[in-house]
Tab-separated table of C-alpha atoms and ligand atoms in Angstrom:
chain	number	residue	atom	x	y	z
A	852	UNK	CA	0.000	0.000	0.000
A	853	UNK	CA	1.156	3.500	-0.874
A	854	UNK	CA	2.659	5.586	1.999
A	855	UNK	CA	1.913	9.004	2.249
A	856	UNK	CA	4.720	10.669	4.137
A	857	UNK	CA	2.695	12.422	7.060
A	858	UNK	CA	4.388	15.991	7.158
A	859	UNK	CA	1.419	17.880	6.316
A	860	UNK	CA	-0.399	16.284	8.697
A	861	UNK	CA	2.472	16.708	11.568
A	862	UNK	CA	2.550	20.074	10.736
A	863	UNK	CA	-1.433	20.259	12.038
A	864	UNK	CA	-1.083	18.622	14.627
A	865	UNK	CA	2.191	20.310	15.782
A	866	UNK	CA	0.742	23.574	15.367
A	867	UNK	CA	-3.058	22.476	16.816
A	868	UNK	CA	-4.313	23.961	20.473
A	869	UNK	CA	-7.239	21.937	20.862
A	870	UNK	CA	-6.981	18.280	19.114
A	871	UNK	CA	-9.815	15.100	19.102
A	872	UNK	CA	-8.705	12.338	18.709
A	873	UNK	CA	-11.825	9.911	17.214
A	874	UNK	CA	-11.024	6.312	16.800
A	875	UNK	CA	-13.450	3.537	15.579
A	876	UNK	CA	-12.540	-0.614	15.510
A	877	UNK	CA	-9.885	-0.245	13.100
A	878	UNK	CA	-7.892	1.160	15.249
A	879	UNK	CA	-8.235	-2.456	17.489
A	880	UNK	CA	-8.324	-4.188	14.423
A	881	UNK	CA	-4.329	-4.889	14.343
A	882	UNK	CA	-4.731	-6.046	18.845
A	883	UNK	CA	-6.437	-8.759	17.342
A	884	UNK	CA	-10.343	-7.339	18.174
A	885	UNK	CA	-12.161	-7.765	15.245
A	886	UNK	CA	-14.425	-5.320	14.023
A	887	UNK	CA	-17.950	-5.906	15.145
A	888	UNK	CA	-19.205	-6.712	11.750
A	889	UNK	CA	-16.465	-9.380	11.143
A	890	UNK	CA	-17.125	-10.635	14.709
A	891	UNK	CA	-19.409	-13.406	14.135
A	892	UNK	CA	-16.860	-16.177	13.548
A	893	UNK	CA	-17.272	-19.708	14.285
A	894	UNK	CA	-20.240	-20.988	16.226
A	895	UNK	CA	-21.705	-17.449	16.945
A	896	UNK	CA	-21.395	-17.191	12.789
A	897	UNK	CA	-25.005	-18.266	12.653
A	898	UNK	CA	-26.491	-15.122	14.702
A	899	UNK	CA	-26.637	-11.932	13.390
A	900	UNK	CA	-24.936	-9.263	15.368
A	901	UNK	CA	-27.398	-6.675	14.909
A	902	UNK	CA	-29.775	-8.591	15.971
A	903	UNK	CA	-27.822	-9.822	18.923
A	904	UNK	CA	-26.947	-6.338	20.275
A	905	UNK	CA	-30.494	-5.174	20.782
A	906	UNK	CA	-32.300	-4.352	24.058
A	907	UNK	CA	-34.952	-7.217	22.736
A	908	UNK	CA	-32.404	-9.759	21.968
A	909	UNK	CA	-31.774	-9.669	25.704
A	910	UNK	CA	-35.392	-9.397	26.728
A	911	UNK	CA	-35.939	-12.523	24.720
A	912	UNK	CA	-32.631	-14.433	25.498
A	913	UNK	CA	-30.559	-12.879	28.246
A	914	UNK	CA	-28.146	-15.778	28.344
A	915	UNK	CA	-27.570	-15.724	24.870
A	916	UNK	CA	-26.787	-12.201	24.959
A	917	UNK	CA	-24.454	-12.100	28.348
A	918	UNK	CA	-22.777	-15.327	27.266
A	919	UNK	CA	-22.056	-13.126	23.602
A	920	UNK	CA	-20.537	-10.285	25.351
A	921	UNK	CA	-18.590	-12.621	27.832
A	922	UNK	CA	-16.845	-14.143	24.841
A	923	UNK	CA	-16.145	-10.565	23.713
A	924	UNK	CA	-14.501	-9.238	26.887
A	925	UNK	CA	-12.186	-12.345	27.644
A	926	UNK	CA	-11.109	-12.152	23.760
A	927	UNK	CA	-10.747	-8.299	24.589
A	928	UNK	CA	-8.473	-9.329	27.845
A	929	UNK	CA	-5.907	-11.529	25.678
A	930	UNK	CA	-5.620	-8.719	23.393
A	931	UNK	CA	-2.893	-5.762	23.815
A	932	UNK	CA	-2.774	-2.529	22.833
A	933	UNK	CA	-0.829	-1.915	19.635
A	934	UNK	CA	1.104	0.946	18.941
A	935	UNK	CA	-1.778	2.798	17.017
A	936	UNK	CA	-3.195	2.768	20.380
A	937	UNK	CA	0.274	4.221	22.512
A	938	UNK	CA	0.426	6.928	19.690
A	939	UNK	CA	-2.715	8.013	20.375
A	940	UNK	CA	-1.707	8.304	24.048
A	941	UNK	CA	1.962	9.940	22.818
A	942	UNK	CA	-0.481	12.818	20.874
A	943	UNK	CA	-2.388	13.624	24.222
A	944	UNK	CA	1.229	13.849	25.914
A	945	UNK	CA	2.580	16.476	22.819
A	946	UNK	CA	-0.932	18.387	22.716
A	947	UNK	CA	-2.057	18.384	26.607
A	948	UNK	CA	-5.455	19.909	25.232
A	949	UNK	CA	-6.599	16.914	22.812
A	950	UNK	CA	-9.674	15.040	23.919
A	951	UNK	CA	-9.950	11.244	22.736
A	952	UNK	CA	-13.538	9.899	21.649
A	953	UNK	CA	-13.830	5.643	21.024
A	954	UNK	CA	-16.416	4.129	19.331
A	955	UNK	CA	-15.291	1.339	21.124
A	956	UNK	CA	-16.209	-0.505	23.613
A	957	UNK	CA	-12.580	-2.336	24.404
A	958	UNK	CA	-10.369	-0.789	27.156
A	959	UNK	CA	-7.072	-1.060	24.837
A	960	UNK	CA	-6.832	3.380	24.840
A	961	UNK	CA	-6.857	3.165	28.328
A	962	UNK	CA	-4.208	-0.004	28.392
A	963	UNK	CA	-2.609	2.068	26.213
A	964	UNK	CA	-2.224	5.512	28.626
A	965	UNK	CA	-4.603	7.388	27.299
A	966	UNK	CA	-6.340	9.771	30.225
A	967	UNK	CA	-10.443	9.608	30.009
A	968	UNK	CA	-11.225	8.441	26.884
A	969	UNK	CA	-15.044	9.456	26.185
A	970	UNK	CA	-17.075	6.029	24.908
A	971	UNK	CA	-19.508	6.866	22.928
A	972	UNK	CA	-20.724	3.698	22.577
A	973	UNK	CA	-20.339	2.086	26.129
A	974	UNK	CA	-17.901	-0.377	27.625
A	975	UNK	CA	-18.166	-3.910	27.806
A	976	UNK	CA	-16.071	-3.463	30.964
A	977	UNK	CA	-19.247	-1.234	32.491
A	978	UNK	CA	-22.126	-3.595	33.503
A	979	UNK	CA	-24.834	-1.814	34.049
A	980	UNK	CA	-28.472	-2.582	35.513
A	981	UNK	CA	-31.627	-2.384	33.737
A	982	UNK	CA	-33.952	-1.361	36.598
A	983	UNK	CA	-34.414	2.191	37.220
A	984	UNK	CA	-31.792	4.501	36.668
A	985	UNK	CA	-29.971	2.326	34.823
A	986	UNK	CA	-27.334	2.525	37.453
A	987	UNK	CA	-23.808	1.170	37.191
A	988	UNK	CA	-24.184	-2.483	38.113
A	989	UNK	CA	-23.780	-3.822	42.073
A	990	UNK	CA	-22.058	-7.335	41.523
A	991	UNK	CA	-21.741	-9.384	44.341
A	992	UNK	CA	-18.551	-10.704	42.286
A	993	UNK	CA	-16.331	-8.161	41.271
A	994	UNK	CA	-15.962	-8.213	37.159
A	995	UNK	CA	-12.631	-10.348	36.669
A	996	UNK	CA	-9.583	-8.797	35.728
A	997	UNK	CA	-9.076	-12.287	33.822
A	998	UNK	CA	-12.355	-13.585	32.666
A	999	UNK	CA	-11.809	-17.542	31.769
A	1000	UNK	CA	-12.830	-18.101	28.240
A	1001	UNK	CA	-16.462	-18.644	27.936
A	1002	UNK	CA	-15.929	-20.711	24.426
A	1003	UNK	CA	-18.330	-19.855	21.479
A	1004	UNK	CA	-21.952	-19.820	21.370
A	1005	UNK	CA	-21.864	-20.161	25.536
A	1006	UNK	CA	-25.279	-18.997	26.876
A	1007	UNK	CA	-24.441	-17.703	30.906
A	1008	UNK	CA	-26.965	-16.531	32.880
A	1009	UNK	CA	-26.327	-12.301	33.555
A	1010	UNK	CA	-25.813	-11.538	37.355
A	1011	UNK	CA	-28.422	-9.991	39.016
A	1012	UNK	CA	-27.572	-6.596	40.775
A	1013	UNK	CA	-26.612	-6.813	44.646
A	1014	UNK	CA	-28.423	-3.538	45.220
A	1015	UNK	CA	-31.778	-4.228	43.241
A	1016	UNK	CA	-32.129	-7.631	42.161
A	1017	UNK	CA	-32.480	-6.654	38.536
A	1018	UNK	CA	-30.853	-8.190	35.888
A	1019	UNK	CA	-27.513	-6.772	34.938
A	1020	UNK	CA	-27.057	-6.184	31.240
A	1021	UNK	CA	-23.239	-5.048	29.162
A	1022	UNK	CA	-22.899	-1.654	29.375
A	1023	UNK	CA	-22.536	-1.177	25.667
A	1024	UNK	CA	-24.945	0.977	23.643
A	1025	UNK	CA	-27.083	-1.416	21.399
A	1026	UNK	CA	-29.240	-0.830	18.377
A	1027	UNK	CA	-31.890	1.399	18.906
A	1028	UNK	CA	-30.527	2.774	21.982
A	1029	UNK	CA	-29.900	6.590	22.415
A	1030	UNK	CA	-26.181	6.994	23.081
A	1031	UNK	CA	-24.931	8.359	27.047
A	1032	UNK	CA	-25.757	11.782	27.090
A	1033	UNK	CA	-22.752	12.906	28.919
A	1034	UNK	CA	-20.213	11.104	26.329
A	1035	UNK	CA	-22.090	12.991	24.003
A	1036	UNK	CA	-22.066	16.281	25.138
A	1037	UNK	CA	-18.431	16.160	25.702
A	1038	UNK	CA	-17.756	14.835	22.027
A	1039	UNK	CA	-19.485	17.377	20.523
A	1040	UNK	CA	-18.583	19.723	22.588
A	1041	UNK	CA	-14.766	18.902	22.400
A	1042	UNK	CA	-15.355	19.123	18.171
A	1043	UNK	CA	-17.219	21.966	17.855
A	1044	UNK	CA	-13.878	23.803	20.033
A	1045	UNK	CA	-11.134	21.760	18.467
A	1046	UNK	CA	-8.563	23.243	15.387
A	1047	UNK	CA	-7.730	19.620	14.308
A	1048	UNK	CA	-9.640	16.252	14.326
A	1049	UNK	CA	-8.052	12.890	13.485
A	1050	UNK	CA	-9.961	10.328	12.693
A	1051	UNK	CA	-8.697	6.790	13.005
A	1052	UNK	CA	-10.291	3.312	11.914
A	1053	UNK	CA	-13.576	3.755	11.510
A	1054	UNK	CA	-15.960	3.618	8.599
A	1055	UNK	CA	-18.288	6.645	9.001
A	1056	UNK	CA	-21.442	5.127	8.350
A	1057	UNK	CA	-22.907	4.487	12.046
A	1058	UNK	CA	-24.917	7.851	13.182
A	1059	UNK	CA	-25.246	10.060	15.413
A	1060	UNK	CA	-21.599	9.063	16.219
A	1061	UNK	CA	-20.198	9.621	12.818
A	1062	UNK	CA	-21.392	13.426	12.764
A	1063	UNK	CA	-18.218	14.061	15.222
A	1064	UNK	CA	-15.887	15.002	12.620
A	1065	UNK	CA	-18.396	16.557	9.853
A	1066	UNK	CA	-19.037	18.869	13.213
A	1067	UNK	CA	-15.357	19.792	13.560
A	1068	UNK	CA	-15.088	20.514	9.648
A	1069	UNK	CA	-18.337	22.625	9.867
A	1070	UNK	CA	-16.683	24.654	12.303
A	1071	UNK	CA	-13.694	25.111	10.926
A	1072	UNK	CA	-11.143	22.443	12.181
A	1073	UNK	CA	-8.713	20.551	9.753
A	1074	UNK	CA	-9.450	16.582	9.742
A	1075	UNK	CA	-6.937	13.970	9.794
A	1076	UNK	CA	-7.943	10.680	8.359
A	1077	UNK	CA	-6.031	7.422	8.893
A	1078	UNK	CA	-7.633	4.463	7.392
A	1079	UNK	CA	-6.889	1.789	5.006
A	1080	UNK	CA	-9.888	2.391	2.635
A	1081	UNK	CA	-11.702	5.123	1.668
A	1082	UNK	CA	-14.533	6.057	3.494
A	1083	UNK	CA	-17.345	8.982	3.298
A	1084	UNK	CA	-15.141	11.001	5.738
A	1085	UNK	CA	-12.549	11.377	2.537
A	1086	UNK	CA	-14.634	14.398	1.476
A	1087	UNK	CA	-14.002	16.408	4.666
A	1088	UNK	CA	-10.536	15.498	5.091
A	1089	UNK	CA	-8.056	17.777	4.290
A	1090	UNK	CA	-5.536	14.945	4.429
A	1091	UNK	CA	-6.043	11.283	4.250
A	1092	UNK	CA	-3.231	9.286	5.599
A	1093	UNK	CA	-4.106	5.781	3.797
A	1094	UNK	CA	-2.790	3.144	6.036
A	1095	UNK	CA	-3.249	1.656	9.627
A	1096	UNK	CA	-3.312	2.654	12.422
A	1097	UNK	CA	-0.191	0.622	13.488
A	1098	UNK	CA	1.577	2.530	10.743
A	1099	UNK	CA	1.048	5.467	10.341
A	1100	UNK	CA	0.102	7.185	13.574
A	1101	UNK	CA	3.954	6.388	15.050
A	1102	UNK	CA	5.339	7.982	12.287
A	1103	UNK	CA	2.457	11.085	12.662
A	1104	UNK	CA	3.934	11.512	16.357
A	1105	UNK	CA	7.437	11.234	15.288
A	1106	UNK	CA	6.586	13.918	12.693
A	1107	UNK	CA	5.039	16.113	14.703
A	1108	UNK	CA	7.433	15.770	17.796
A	1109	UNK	CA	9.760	17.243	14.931
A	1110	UNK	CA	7.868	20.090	13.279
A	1111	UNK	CA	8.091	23.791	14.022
A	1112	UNK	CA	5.577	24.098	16.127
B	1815	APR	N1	-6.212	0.708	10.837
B	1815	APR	C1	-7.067	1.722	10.551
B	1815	APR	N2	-8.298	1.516	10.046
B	1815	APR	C2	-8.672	0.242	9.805
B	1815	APR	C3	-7.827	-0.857	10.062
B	1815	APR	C4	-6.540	-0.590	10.602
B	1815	APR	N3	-5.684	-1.562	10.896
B	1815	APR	N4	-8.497	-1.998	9.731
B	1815	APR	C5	-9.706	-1.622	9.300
B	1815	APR	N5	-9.819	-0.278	9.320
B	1815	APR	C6	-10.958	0.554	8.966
B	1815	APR	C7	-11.879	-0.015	7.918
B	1815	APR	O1	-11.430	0.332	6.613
B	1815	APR	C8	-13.218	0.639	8.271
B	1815	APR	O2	-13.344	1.886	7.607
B	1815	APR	O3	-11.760	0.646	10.133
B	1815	APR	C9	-13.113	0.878	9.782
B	1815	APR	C10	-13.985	-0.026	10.627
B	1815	APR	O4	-15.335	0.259	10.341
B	1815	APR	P1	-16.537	-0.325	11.236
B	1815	APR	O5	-16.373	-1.803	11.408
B	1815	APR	O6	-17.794	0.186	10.626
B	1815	APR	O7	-16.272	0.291	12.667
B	1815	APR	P2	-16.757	1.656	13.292
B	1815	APR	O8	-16.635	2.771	12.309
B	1815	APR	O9	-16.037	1.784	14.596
B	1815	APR	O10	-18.283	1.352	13.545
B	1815	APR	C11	-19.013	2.204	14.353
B	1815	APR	O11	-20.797	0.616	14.531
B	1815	APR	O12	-20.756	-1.639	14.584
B	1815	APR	C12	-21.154	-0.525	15.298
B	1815	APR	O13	-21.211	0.039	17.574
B	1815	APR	C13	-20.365	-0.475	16.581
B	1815	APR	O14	-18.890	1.242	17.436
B	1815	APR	C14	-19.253	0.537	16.279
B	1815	APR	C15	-19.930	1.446	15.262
């Protein structure tokens, strides 16, 4: 794949006050975390994930569900952040203002270094209860650090919550489901303010979470894209950077750590 030597883009971020940083799965893609679409492998392959990450997919089948996510977070647990990931955390180092908004729901930005990272879409590392509130989850049994590996297509009853006896559902945000109003403030917030936006491994498509950038380049701000393939994001880019993560956003840092600033 072409390499497009990153100096324009260095020179952005070098000179850039107020950075977000907006990441999607490709930028877990290289860990080892497939992407959500590709994540149906073996015997989950005959579900559909969209219909599996639904508030009635759990109504109807809460084992099914909990024992899906399980599978996801011990696969998330083997994998390590890879240096996509500890670049991002370098860029928050070289531009103390930059605010970092995930898509996903792994913990690998915060493995990584990265302060805060606002999840716009949840965290499967976040139980929360479904009974009023929707309060963070009471577990009798603290989540595991080291989950053992629930194998494919196990159904596990969810815990119930210690404080309310309701059943405790992944704190991810599923189909249908608004996303967590405070994430979202503070995305939107941090692009409307922000002179530079990179965007990192993700495809675009999945609303109201890919309006983050178009709101940065609305207001102004230059957008950084890293990602393999095109994507509808090319059009408000005013550089694409066409590689992964793993690639090119080390040699971004390096750049930048060496432009005039
Ligand atoms: N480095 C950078 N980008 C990559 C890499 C890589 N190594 N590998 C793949 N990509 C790009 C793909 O080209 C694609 O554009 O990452 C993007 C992944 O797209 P999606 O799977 O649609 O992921 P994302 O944009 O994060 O989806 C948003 O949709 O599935 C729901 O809730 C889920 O948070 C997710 C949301």
């Amino acid at each position: 794949m072409e390499q497009v030597p990153p100096t324009e883009a260095a020179a952005l971020l070098a000179q850039a006050r107020r950075v977000v940083v907006f990441t999607g799965a490709g930028i877990s893609a290289e860990s080892g975390v497939p992407t959500f679409r590709d994540d149906l492998t073996g015997l989950w392959a005959r579900f559909d994930a969209t219909q599996l990450a639904t508030p009635e997919a759990f109504h109807a089948d809460p084992d099914l569900v909990w024992g899906w996510y399980e599978w996801r977070r011990a696969r998330v647990r083997r994998a390590r952040p890879n240096p996509g990931h500890l670049a991002t955390a370098a860029i928050e180092s070289l531009c103390p203002d930059t605010v970092l908004v995930t898509q996903n729901v792994d913990d690998l930005h915060e493995r990584a270094g990265s302060r805060s990272p606002v999840h716009l879409h949840g965290s499967l590392f976040a139980p929360r209860c479904i009974g009023a509130g929707a309060h963070p989850a009471a577990l009798s049994e603290p989540v595991e650090d080291e989950p053992a590996d629930p194998g494919e297509g196990a159904r596990i009853p969810p815990p119930r919550c210690a404080h309310c006896g309701w059943l405790v559902r992944p704190g991810v945000v599923w189909f249908g489901e608004a996303l967590p109003e405070a994430a979202l403030t503070a995305a939107v917030e941090a692009a409307a303010g922000c002179d530079v936006l990179l965007t990192v491994g993700t495809s675009g498509v999945v609303y109201p979470a890919a309006e983050i950038p178009l709101i940065a380049a609305r207001r102004g701000a230059a957008v950084i894209q890293v990602n393999p393939e095109p994507t509808p994001l090319d059009d408000v880019s005013a550089v694409n950077l066409r590689g992964t993560a793993a690639q090119v956003l080390p040699a971004l840092v390096a750049a930048a750590r060496s432009a005039p600033r």
